[in-house]
Tab-separated table of C-alpha atoms in Angstrom:
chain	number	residue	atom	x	y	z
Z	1	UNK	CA	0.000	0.000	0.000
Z	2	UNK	CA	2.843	2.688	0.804
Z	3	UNK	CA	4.484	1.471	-3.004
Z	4	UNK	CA	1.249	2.101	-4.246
Z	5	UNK	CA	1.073	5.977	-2.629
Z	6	UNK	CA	4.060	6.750	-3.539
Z	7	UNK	CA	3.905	5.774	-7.298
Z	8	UNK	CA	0.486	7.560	-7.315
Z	9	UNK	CA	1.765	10.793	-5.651
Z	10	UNK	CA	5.349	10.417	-8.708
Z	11	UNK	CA	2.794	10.309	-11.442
Z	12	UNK	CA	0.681	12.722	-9.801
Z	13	UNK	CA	3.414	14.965	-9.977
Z	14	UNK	CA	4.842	13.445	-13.675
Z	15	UNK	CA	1.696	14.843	-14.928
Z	16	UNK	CA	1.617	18.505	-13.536
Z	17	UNK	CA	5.651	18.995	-14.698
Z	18	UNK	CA	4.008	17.875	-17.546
Z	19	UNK	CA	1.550	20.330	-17.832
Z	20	UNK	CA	3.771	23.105	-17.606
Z	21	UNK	CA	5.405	22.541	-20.960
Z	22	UNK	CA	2.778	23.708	-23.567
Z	23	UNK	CA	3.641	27.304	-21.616
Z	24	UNK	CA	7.064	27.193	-23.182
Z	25	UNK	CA	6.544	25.852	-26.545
Z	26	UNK	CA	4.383	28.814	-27.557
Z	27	UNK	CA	7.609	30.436	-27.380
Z	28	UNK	CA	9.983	28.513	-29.360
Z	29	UNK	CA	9.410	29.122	-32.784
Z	30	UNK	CA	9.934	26.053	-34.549
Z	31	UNK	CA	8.459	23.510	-36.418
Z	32	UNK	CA	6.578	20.680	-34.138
Z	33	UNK	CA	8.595	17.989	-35.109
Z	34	UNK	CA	12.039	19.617	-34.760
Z	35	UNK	CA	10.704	21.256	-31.168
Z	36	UNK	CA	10.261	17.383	-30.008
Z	37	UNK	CA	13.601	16.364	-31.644
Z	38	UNK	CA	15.725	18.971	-29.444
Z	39	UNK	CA	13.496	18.298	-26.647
Z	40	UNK	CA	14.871	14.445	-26.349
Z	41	UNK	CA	18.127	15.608	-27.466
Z	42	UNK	CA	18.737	17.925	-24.654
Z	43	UNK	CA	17.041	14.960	-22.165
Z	44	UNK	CA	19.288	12.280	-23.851
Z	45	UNK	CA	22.490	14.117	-23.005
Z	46	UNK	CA	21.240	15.109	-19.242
Z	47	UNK	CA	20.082	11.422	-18.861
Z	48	UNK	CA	23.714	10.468	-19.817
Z	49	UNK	CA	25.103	12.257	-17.454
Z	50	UNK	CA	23.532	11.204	-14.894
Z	51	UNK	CA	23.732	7.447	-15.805
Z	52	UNK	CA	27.433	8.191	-16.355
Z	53	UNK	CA	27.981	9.293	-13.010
Z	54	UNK	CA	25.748	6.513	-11.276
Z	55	UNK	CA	27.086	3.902	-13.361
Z	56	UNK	CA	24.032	3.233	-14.872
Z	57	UNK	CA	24.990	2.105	-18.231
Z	58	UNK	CA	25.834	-1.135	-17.374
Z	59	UNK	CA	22.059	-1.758	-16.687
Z	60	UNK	CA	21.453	-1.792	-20.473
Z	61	UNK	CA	22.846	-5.198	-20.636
Z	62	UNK	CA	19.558	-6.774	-18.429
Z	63	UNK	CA	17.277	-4.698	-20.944
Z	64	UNK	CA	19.119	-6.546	-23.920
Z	65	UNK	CA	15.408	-8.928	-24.302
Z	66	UNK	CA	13.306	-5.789	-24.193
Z	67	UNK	CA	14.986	-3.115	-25.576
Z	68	UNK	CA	13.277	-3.317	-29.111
Z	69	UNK	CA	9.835	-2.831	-26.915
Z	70	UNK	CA	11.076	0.471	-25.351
Z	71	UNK	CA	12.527	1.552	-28.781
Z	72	UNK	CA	9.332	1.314	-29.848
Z	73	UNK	CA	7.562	3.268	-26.853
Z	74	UNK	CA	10.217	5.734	-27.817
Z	75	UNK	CA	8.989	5.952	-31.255
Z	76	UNK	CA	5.187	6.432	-30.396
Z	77	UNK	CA	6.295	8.470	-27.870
Z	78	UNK	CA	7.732	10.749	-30.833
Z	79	UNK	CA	5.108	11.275	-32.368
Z	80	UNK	CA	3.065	11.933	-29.646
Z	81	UNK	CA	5.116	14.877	-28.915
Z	82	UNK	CA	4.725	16.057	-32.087
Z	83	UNK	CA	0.458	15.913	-31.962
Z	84	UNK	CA	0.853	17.465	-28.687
Z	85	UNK	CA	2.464	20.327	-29.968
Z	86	UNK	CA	0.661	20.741	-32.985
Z	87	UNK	CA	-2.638	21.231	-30.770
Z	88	UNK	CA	-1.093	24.032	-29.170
Z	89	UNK	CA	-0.588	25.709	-32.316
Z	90	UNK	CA	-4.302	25.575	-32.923
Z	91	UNK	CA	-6.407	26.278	-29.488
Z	92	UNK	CA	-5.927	26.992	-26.520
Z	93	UNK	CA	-3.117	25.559	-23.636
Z	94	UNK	CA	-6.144	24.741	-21.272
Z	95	UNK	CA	-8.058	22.919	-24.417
Z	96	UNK	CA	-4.833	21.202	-25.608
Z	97	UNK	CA	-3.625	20.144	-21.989
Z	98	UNK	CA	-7.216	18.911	-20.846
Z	99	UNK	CA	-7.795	16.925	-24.034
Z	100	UNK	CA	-4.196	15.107	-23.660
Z	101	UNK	CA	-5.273	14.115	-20.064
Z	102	UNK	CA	-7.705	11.740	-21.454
Z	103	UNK	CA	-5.026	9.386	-21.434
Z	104	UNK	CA	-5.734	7.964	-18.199
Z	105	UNK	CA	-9.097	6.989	-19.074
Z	106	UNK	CA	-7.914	5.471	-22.183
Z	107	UNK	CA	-5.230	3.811	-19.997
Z	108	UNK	CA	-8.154	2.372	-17.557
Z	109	UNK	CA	-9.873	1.180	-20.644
Z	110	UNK	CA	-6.523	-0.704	-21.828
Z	111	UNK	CA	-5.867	-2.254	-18.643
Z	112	UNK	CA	-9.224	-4.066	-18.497
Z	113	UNK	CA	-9.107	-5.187	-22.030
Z	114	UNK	CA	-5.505	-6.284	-22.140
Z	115	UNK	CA	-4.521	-6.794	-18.551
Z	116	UNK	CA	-7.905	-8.303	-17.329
Z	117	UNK	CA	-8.095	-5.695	-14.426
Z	118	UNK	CA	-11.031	-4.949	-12.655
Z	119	UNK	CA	-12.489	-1.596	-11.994
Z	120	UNK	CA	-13.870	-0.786	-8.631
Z	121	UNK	CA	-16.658	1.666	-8.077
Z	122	UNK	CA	-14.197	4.649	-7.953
Z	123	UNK	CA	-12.671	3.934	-10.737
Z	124	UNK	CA	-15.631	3.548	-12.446
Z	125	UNK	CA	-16.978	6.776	-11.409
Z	126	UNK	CA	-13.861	8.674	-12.381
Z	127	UNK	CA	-14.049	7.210	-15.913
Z	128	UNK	CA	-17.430	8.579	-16.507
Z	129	UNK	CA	-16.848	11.695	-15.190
Z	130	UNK	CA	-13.572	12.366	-17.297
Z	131	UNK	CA	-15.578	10.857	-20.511
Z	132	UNK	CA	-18.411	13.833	-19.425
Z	133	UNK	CA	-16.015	16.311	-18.867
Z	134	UNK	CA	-14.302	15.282	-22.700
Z	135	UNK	CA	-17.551	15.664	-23.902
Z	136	UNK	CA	-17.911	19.396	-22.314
Z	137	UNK	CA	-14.808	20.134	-23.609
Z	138	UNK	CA	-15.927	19.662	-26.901
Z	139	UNK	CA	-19.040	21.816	-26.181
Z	140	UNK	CA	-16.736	24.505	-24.975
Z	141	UNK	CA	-15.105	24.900	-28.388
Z	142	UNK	CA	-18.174	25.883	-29.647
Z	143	UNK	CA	-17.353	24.520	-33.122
Z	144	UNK	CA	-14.527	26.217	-34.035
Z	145	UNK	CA	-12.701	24.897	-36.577
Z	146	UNK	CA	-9.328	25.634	-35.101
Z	147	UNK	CA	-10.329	24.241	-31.407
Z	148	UNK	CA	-11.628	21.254	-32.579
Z	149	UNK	CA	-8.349	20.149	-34.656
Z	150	UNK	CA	-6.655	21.026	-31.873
Z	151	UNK	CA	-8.583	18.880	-29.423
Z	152	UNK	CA	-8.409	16.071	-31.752
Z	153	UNK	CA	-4.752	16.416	-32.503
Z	154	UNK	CA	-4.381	15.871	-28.264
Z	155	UNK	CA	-6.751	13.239	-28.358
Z	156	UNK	CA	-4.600	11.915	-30.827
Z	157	UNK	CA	-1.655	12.710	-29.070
Z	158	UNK	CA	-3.310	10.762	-25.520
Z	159	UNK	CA	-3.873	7.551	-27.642
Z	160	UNK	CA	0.046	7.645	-28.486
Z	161	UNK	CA	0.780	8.273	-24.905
Z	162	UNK	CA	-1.878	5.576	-23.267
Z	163	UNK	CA	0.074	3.354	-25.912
Z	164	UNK	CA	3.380	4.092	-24.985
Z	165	UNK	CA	2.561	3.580	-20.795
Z	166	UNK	CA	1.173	-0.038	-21.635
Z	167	UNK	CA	3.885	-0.818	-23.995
Z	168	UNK	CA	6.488	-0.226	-21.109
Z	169	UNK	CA	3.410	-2.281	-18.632
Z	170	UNK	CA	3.751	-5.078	-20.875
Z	171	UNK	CA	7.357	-5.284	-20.894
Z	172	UNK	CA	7.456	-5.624	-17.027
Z	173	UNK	CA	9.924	-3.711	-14.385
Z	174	UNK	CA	13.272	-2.765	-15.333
Z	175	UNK	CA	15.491	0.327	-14.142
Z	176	UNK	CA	13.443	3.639	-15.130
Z	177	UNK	CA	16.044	5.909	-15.795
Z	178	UNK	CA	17.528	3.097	-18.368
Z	179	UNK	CA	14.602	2.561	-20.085
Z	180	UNK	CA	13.809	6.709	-20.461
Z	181	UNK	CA	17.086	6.872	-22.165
Z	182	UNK	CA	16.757	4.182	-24.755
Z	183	UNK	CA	12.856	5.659	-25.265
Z	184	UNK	CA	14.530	9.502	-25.707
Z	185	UNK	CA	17.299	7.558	-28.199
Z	186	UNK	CA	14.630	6.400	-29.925
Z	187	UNK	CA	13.335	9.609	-30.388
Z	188	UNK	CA	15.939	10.915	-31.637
Z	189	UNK	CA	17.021	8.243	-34.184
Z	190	UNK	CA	13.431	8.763	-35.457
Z	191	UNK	CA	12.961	12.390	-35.586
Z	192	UNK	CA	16.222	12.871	-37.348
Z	193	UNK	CA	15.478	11.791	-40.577
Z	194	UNK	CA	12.078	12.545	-40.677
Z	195	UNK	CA	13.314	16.776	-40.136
Z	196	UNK	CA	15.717	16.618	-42.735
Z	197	UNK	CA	13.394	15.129	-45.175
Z	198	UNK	CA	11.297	17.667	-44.016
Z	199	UNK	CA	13.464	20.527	-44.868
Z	200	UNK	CA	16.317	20.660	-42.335
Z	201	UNK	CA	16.883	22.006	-38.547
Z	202	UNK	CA	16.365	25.771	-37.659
Z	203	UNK	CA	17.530	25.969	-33.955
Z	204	UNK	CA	20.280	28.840	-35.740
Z	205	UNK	CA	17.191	30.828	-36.044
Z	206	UNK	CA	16.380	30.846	-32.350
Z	207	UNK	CA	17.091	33.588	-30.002
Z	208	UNK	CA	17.359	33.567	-26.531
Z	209	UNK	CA	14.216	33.586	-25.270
Z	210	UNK	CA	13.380	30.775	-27.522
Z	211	UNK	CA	16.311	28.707	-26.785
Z	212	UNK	CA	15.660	28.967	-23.319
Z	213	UNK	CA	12.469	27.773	-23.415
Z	214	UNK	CA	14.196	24.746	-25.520
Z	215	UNK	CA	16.014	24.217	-22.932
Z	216	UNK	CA	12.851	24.138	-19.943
Z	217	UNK	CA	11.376	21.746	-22.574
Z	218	UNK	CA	14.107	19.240	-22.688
């Protein structure tokens, strides 16, 4: 029971950090894609570090069976950046940042279908409410064309992210900070030639205040 508290309170707090990043990436002026490439870049090499100093690395090794599964987490998890993102760009942060937060629900739903968990009343109650409170949301919008795109581009952007957390479910318990850095590899080994097909990087056209906010973001 106190494992279970204090994994509840981590991802409780995962998910507010979380929420504070759609403040800077309406200031870094760069394409979606290349915003999420920099963004695991800059985690990749801090992650390094720090698995560098702790001797960390030589935990890849017991991963060697599952590391194709967290490469591909790190994949979706791409391109869920990248939807994220995008529905900034086209309504609001509150819209955007509610919308993505679906993905518990979806994650409740995936855990009963492929896990064969049960939902208690609570849970139950808290999936109807959020699947009420999508359906608001979509009131809210009123319509608008821009709104709704970008409340289905975080929808989007949840189902990615609900995929990614029972990809790494599936593939059972292994060292956390390992597994983040072969997901933000990933990332990066996917983004990369995807952005120079796309046209090429632009971080020489940031200035400071948008590099900082690169920074924040990674």
């Amino acid at each position: 029971m106190k494992q279970a508290g204090k994994s509840r309170v981590m991802f409780i707090a995962a998910m507010m950090i979380f929420g504070t990043i759609s403040l800077f990436v309406r200031n870094i002026p760069l394409p979606t894609a290349e915003i999420a490439f920099w963004r695991a870049a800059v985690a990749l090499a801090v992650i390094g570090v720090f698995m560098a100093a702790t001797r960390r690395f030589g935990r890849l090794r017991d991963m060697r069976g599952k590391i194709w599964l967290y490469a591909l987490s790190g994949a979706l998890m791409a391109f869920n950046w990248i939807l994220l993102f995008e529905a900034i760009r086209y309504t609001t942060i509150a819209l955007a940042t509610l919308s993505y937060y679906v993905a518990p629900t979806l994650m409740v739903l995936a855990s009963v279908l492929f896990f064969r968990e049960r939902l208690n009343v609570w849970q139950t109650l808290c999936f109807v409410l959020s699947t009420l409170g999508l359906v608001m949301m979509l009131r809210v919008s009123g319509g608008s064309g821009g709104d709704l795109k970008g409340i289905l581009l975080a929808l989007a952007s949840a189902v990615l992210y609900a995929s990614v957390v029972m990809i790494n479910k599936g593939a059972g318990e292994t060292d956390g900070i390992a597994r983040t850095f072969v997901q933000f590899l990933a990332v990066v080994a996917v983004l990369a030639p995807f952005i120079l097909l796309r046209g090429g990087f632009h971080l020489g056209q940031l200035g400071g205040r948008g590099l900082a906010a690169l920074l924040a973001v990674g």
